[in-house]
Amino acid sequence: MDLKTAAALRRLRLVSAPEAVSFLILLVCSVLKRTTDFNAVPVMGAVHGVLFVLYVVFWADAWNRARWPLGTAALYIVLSVLPTGGFFAERKLRREAEDAVIAARARKEGVVNA
């Protein structure tokens, strides 16, 4: 894995958890708007919107650079629209990055020829 691919995956991983948190907070704000006089939906909607757009842009970059199969790319985009999906995406991306580092070290040491 080259540095640009690793950076693209890192950016996607770093934005996935905050995007998930903002989605959950937006859902709570929506409930509070309906049940109380508290209305933070416009603010949280904007915050979540920006984070979601960043997620999609970083997802497209990571898909292009990592050459994911269609199923993997679809999984990450589906996880972005589920309320807690970003947490699962972050965990899966972290594992993928760790596996890539292990494979790169093994290639460097000549353990594998991949």
Tab-separated table of N, CA and C in Angstrom:
chain	number	residue	atom	x	y	z
A	1	MET	N	0.857	-1.171	0.000
A	1	MET	CA	0.000	0.000	0.000
A	1	MET	C	0.904	1.236	0.000
A	2	ASP	N	0.642	2.144	-0.907
A	2	ASP	CA	1.452	3.353	-0.960
A	2	ASP	C	0.944	4.387	0.048
A	3	LEU	N	1.705	5.450	0.202
A	3	LEU	CA	1.370	6.457	1.207
A	3	LEU	C	0.054	7.178	0.917
A	4	LYS	N	-0.239	7.428	-0.353
A	4	LYS	CA	-1.479	8.136	-0.695
A	4	LYS	C	-2.706	7.281	-0.390
A	5	THR	N	-2.611	5.997	-0.631
A	5	THR	CA	-3.710	5.097	-0.299
A	5	THR	C	-3.897	5.016	1.204
A	6	ALA	N	-2.802	4.903	1.933
A	6	ALA	CA	-2.878	4.859	3.393
A	6	ALA	C	-3.473	6.149	3.942
A	7	ALA	N	-3.093	7.287	3.360
A	7	ALA	CA	-3.635	8.567	3.813
A	7	ALA	C	-5.133	8.664	3.519
A	8	ALA	N	-5.557	8.162	2.361
A	8	ALA	CA	-6.980	8.196	2.015
A	8	ALA	C	-7.790	7.342	2.991
A	9	LEU	N	-7.286	6.167	3.325
A	9	LEU	CA	-7.983	5.306	4.277
A	9	LEU	C	-7.998	5.928	5.669
A	10	ARG	N	-6.916	6.591	6.034
A	10	ARG	CA	-6.850	7.240	7.347
A	10	ARG	C	-7.848	8.382	7.446
A	11	ARG	N	-7.956	9.186	6.385
A	11	ARG	CA	-8.934	10.282	6.375
A	11	ARG	C	-10.356	9.742	6.519
A	12	LEU	N	-10.666	8.684	5.788
A	12	LEU	CA	-12.001	8.095	5.878
A	12	LEU	C	-12.250	7.555	7.276
A	13	ARG	N	-11.255	6.915	7.837
A	13	ARG	CA	-11.398	6.367	9.191
A	13	ARG	C	-11.602	7.474	10.209
A	14	LEU	N	-10.855	8.560	10.075
A	14	LEU	CA	-10.949	9.643	11.053
A	14	LEU	C	-12.267	10.408	10.990
A	15	VAL	N	-12.918	10.422	9.837
A	15	VAL	CA	-14.189	11.148	9.743
A	15	VAL	C	-15.388	10.237	10.027
A	16	SER	N	-15.198	8.920	10.001
A	16	SER	CA	-16.340	8.008	10.151
A	16	SER	C	-16.960	8.051	11.550
A	17	ALA	N	-16.147	8.056	12.595
A	17	ALA	CA	-16.709	8.085	13.954
A	17	ALA	C	-17.391	9.420	14.271
A	18	PRO	N	-16.774	10.583	13.967
A	18	PRO	CA	-17.498	11.837	14.217
A	18	PRO	C	-18.791	11.951	13.411
A	19	GLU	N	-18.798	11.390	12.206
A	19	GLU	CA	-20.024	11.410	11.403
A	19	GLU	C	-21.107	10.588	12.086
A	20	ALA	N	-20.741	9.454	12.642
A	20	ALA	CA	-21.710	8.614	13.349
A	20	ALA	C	-22.225	9.309	14.610
A	21	VAL	N	-21.328	9.951	15.349
A	21	VAL	CA	-21.732	10.672	16.560
A	21	VAL	C	-22.678	11.806	16.199
A	22	SER	N	-22.354	12.552	15.143
A	22	SER	CA	-23.224	13.670	14.760
A	22	SER	C	-24.596	13.174	14.322
A	23	PHE	N	-24.651	12.010	13.683
A	23	PHE	CA	-25.930	11.433	13.282
A	23	PHE	C	-26.768	11.081	14.512
A	24	LEU	N	-26.144	10.462	15.497
A	24	LEU	CA	-26.866	10.113	16.721
A	24	LEU	C	-27.348	11.360	17.465
A	25	ILE	N	-26.497	12.381	17.540
A	25	ILE	CA	-26.903	13.624	18.202
A	25	ILE	C	-28.038	14.285	17.428
A	26	LEU	N	-27.983	14.242	16.108
A	26	LEU	CA	-29.067	14.804	15.293
A	26	LEU	C	-30.381	14.071	15.553
A	27	LEU	N	-30.320	12.754	15.706
A	27	LEU	CA	-31.540	12.001	16.020
A	27	LEU	C	-32.098	12.402	17.380
A	28	VAL	N	-31.225	12.569	18.368
A	28	VAL	CA	-31.663	13.009	19.694
A	28	VAL	C	-32.271	14.408	19.612
A	29	CYS	N	-31.627	15.292	18.874
A	29	CYS	CA	-32.159	16.657	18.715
A	29	CYS	C	-33.518	16.648	18.024
A	30	SER	N	-33.707	15.742	17.092
A	30	SER	CA	-35.004	15.640	16.414
A	30	SER	C	-36.104	15.223	17.389
A	31	VAL	N	-35.787	14.276	18.253
A	31	VAL	CA	-36.758	13.853	19.261
A	31	VAL	C	-37.036	14.993	20.232
A	32	LEU	N	-35.984	15.676	20.667
A	32	LEU	CA	-36.162	16.792	21.597
A	32	LEU	C	-36.963	17.930	20.964
A	33	LYS	N	-36.789	18.145	19.687
A	33	LYS	CA	-37.559	19.186	18.999
A	33	LYS	C	-39.048	18.874	19.049
A	34	ARG	N	-39.401	17.620	18.909
A	34	ARG	CA	-40.813	17.218	18.906
A	34	ARG	C	-41.416	17.167	20.309
A	35	THR	N	-40.573	16.941	21.306
A	35	THR	CA	-41.108	16.737	22.657
A	35	THR	C	-40.901	17.926	23.589
A	36	THR	N	-40.001	18.838	23.244
A	36	THR	CA	-39.726	20.001	24.099
A	36	THR	C	-39.617	21.248	23.225
A	37	ASP	N	-39.242	22.342	23.843
A	37	ASP	CA	-39.028	23.587	23.097
A	37	ASP	C	-37.587	23.707	22.598
A	38	PHE	N	-36.763	22.746	22.901
A	38	PHE	CA	-35.356	22.755	22.491
A	38	PHE	C	-35.257	22.406	21.011
A	39	ASN	N	-34.613	23.284	20.220
A	39	ASN	CA	-34.490	23.027	18.788
A	39	ASN	C	-33.057	23.268	18.333
A	40	ALA	N	-32.258	22.230	18.351
A	40	ALA	CA	-30.889	22.315	17.862
A	40	ALA	C	-30.731	21.619	16.516
A	41	VAL	N	-31.846	21.264	15.901
A	41	VAL	CA	-31.794	20.540	14.634
A	41	VAL	C	-31.106	21.346	13.533
A	42	PRO	N	-31.363	22.646	13.385
A	42	PRO	CA	-30.658	23.373	12.318
A	42	PRO	C	-29.137	23.349	12.474
A	43	VAL	N	-28.654	23.493	13.678
A	43	VAL	CA	-27.211	23.487	13.911
A	43	VAL	C	-26.644	22.081	13.708
A	44	MET	N	-27.244	21.105	14.355
A	44	MET	CA	-26.736	19.736	14.236
A	44	MET	C	-26.932	19.187	12.828
A	45	GLY	N	-27.982	19.625	12.163
A	45	GLY	CA	-28.183	19.208	10.774
A	45	GLY	C	-27.059	19.697	9.879
A	46	ALA	N	-26.636	20.930	10.107
A	46	ALA	CA	-25.530	21.479	9.320
A	46	ALA	C	-24.222	20.765	9.634
A	47	VAL	N	-23.973	20.532	10.917
A	47	VAL	CA	-22.741	19.833	11.318
A	47	VAL	C	-22.718	18.432	10.717
A	48	HIS	N	-23.817	17.722	10.860
A	48	HIS	CA	-23.883	16.370	10.316
A	48	HIS	C	-23.775	16.391	8.788
A	49	GLY	N	-24.386	17.365	8.165
A	49	GLY	CA	-24.310	17.467	6.705
A	49	GLY	C	-22.888	17.637	6.214
A	50	VAL	N	-22.133	18.501	6.871
A	50	VAL	CA	-20.737	18.711	6.489
A	50	VAL	C	-19.931	17.431	6.688
A	51	LEU	N	-20.122	16.778	7.835
A	51	LEU	CA	-19.380	15.540	8.098
A	51	LEU	C	-19.774	14.432	7.117
A	52	PHE	N	-21.049	14.366	6.747
A	52	PHE	CA	-21.493	13.353	5.795
A	52	PHE	C	-20.881	13.602	4.416
A	53	VAL	N	-20.867	14.853	3.985
A	53	VAL	CA	-20.258	15.177	2.691
A	53	VAL	C	-18.769	14.835	2.712
A	54	LEU	N	-18.082	15.154	3.805
A	54	LEU	CA	-16.671	14.778	3.933
A	54	LEU	C	-16.499	13.263	3.857
A	55	TYR	N	-17.388	12.526	4.534
A	55	TYR	CA	-17.315	11.067	4.502
A	55	TYR	C	-17.441	10.562	3.068
A	56	VAL	N	-18.407	11.086	2.336
A	56	VAL	CA	-18.620	10.617	0.959
A	56	VAL	C	-17.430	10.966	0.071
A	57	VAL	N	-16.880	12.159	0.218
A	57	VAL	CA	-15.712	12.559	-0.576
A	57	VAL	C	-14.516	11.665	-0.231
A	58	PHE	N	-14.276	11.449	1.058
A	58	PHE	CA	-13.156	10.595	1.472
A	58	PHE	C	-13.398	9.140	1.071
A	59	TRP	N	-14.656	8.701	1.096
A	59	TRP	CA	-14.990	7.343	0.659
A	59	TRP	C	-14.660	7.171	-0.816
A	60	ALA	N	-15.041	8.152	-1.633
A	60	ALA	CA	-14.775	8.059	-3.073
A	60	ALA	C	-13.261	8.030	-3.337
A	61	ASP	N	-12.512	8.850	-2.610
A	61	ASP	CA	-11.059	8.863	-2.769
A	61	ASP	C	-10.449	7.519	-2.343
A	62	ALA	N	-10.904	6.998	-1.208
A	62	ALA	CA	-10.382	5.717	-0.728
A	62	ALA	C	-10.740	4.586	-1.686
A	63	TRP	N	-11.960	4.605	-2.212
A	63	TRP	CA	-12.376	3.567	-3.160
A	63	TRP	C	-11.492	3.619	-4.402
A	64	ASN	N	-11.235	4.806	-4.887
A	64	ASN	CA	-10.408	4.965	-6.073
A	64	ASN	C	-8.975	4.501	-5.825
A	65	ARG	N	-8.420	4.859	-4.686
A	65	ARG	CA	-7.015	4.537	-4.412
A	65	ARG	C	-6.810	3.087	-3.960
A	66	ALA	N	-7.721	2.571	-3.125
A	66	ALA	CA	-7.546	1.220	-2.582
A	66	ALA	C	-8.033	0.144	-3.547
A	67	ARG	N	-8.744	0.544	-4.580
A	67	ARG	CA	-9.272	-0.406	-5.569
A	67	ARG	C	-10.114	-1.497	-4.910
A	68	TRP	N	-11.040	-1.046	-4.050
A	68	TRP	CA	-11.931	-1.989	-3.387
A	68	TRP	C	-12.851	-2.642	-4.393
A	69	PRO	N	-13.244	-3.883	-4.130
A	69	PRO	CA	-14.315	-4.473	-4.936
A	69	PRO	C	-15.623	-3.731	-4.666
A	70	LEU	N	-16.575	-3.892	-5.545
A	70	LEU	CA	-17.844	-3.171	-5.429
A	70	LEU	C	-18.543	-3.471	-4.105
A	71	GLY	N	-18.460	-4.699	-3.637
A	71	GLY	CA	-19.109	-5.069	-2.379
A	71	GLY	C	-18.535	-4.329	-1.181
A	72	THR	N	-17.218	-4.191	-1.138
A	72	THR	CA	-16.576	-3.468	-0.034
A	72	THR	C	-16.938	-1.996	-0.086
A	73	ALA	N	-16.897	-1.406	-1.262
A	73	ALA	CA	-17.251	0.004	-1.409
A	73	ALA	C	-18.705	0.233	-1.014
A	74	ALA	N	-19.587	-0.666	-1.433
A	74	ALA	CA	-21.004	-0.537	-1.075
A	74	ALA	C	-21.202	-0.677	0.434
A	75	LEU	N	-20.452	-1.565	1.068
A	75	LEU	CA	-20.567	-1.734	2.511
A	75	LEU	C	-20.242	-0.433	3.234
A	76	TYR	N	-19.158	0.236	2.837
A	76	TYR	CA	-18.769	1.472	3.512
A	76	TYR	C	-19.780	2.596	3.278
A	77	ILE	N	-20.402	2.651	2.120
A	77	ILE	CA	-21.391	3.708	1.881
A	77	ILE	C	-22.688	3.392	2.619
A	78	VAL	N	-23.053	2.123	2.730
A	78	VAL	CA	-24.243	1.750	3.502
A	78	VAL	C	-24.021	2.045	4.980
A	79	LEU	N	-22.822	1.772	5.477
A	79	LEU	CA	-22.523	2.064	6.880
A	79	LEU	C	-22.635	3.555	7.187
A	80	SER	N	-22.432	4.398	6.188
A	80	SER	CA	-22.506	5.843	6.433
A	80	SER	C	-23.930	6.327	6.652
A	81	VAL	N	-24.918	5.584	6.202
A	81	VAL	CA	-26.310	6.032	6.363
A	81	VAL	C	-27.018	5.320	7.522
A	82	LEU	N	-26.313	4.445	8.219
A	82	LEU	CA	-26.868	3.815	9.415
A	82	LEU	C	-26.432	4.608	10.643
A	83	PRO	N	-27.292	4.758	11.632
A	83	PRO	CA	-26.953	5.602	12.783
A	83	PRO	C	-25.646	5.250	13.489
A	84	THR	N	-25.314	3.996	13.629
A	84	THR	CA	-24.053	3.628	14.280
A	84	THR	C	-23.072	2.993	13.304
A	85	GLY	N	-23.357	3.065	12.044
A	85	GLY	CA	-22.515	2.431	11.033
A	85	GLY	C	-21.105	2.982	10.965
A	86	GLY	N	-20.947	4.264	11.247
A	86	GLY	CA	-19.621	4.869	11.204
A	86	GLY	C	-18.651	4.239	12.176
A	87	PHE	N	-19.169	3.774	13.310
A	87	PHE	CA	-18.298	3.112	14.283
A	87	PHE	C	-17.782	1.784	13.730
A	88	PHE	N	-18.649	1.051	13.043
A	88	PHE	CA	-18.237	-0.212	12.440
A	88	PHE	C	-17.269	0.030	11.277
A	89	ALA	N	-17.518	1.092	10.500
A	89	ALA	CA	-16.615	1.432	9.401
A	89	ALA	C	-15.230	1.783	9.938
A	90	GLU	N	-15.192	2.560	11.018
A	90	GLU	CA	-13.909	2.945	11.610
A	90	GLU	C	-13.139	1.716	12.074
A	91	ARG	N	-13.817	0.799	12.717
A	91	ARG	CA	-13.152	-0.418	13.203
A	91	ARG	C	-12.635	-1.265	12.045
A	92	LYS	N	-13.444	-1.412	11.003
A	92	LYS	CA	-13.040	-2.209	9.845
A	92	LYS	C	-11.879	-1.549	9.101
A	93	LEU	N	-11.906	-0.225	8.985
A	93	LEU	CA	-10.816	0.491	8.322
A	93	LEU	C	-9.521	0.398	9.128
A	94	ARG	N	-9.638	0.443	10.447
A	94	ARG	CA	-8.447	0.308	11.288
A	94	ARG	C	-7.815	-1.064	11.090
A	95	ARG	N	-8.639	-2.112	11.061
A	95	ARG	CA	-8.109	-3.463	10.832
A	95	ARG	C	-7.451	-3.575	9.465
A	96	GLU	N	-8.091	-2.971	8.459
A	96	GLU	CA	-7.539	-3.011	7.105
A	96	GLU	C	-6.177	-2.317	7.057
A	97	ALA	N	-6.055	-1.190	7.739
A	97	ALA	CA	-4.776	-0.466	7.767
A	97	ALA	C	-3.715	-1.278	8.508
A	98	GLU	N	-4.085	-1.892	9.622
A	98	GLU	CA	-3.127	-2.708	10.370
A	98	GLU	C	-2.661	-3.898	9.544
A	99	ASP	N	-3.591	-4.532	8.828
A	99	ASP	CA	-3.214	-5.656	7.973
A	99	ASP	C	-2.271	-5.216	6.859
A	100	ALA	N	-2.498	-4.025	6.320
A	100	ALA	CA	-1.633	-3.513	5.261
A	100	ALA	C	-0.230	-3.242	5.792
A	101	VAL	N	-0.135	-2.725	7.005
A	101	VAL	CA	1.181	-2.476	7.610
A	101	VAL	C	1.910	-3.791	7.839
A	102	ILE	N	1.208	-4.788	8.345
A	102	ILE	CA	1.822	-6.102	8.576
A	102	ILE	C	2.301	-6.702	7.261
A	103	ALA	N	1.497	-6.603	6.211
A	103	ALA	CA	1.886	-7.141	4.910
A	103	ALA	C	3.086	-6.394	4.344
A	104	ALA	N	3.117	-5.070	4.526
A	104	ALA	CA	4.247	-4.287	4.020
A	104	ALA	C	5.535	-4.662	4.751
A	105	ARG	N	5.458	-4.851	6.062
A	105	ARG	CA	6.643	-5.254	6.823
A	105	ARG	C	7.117	-6.641	6.407
A	106	ALA	N	6.162	-7.540	6.157
A	106	ALA	CA	6.531	-8.891	5.741
A	106	ALA	C	7.205	-8.867	4.373
A	107	ARG	N	6.691	-8.030	3.456
A	107	ARG	CA	7.329	-7.917	2.144
A	107	ARG	C	8.735	-7.331	2.276
A	108	LYS	N	8.875	-6.343	3.158
A	108	LYS	CA	10.169	-5.689	3.343
A	108	LYS	C	11.205	-6.666	3.903
A	109	GLU	N	10.769	-7.518	4.817
A	109	GLU	CA	11.672	-8.489	5.416
A	109	GLU	C	11.858	-9.725	4.549
A	110	GLY	N	11.107	-9.809	3.472
A	110	GLY	CA	11.246	-10.941	2.572
A	110	GLY	C	10.537	-12.193	3.044
A	111	VAL	N	9.604	-12.052	3.993
A	111	VAL	CA	8.895	-13.206	4.508
A	111	VAL	C	7.902	-13.724	3.473
A	112	VAL	N	7.230	-12.800	2.803
A	112	VAL	CA	6.276	-13.180	1.754
A	112	VAL	C	6.666	-12.464	0.483
A	113	ASN	N	6.158	-12.965	-0.590
A	113	ASN	CA	6.458	-12.374	-1.891
A	113	ASN	C	5.199	-11.762	-2.482
A	114	ALA	N	4.508	-10.957	-1.680
A	114	ALA	CA	3.231	-10.382	-2.130
A	114	ALA	C	3.376	-8.926	-2.441
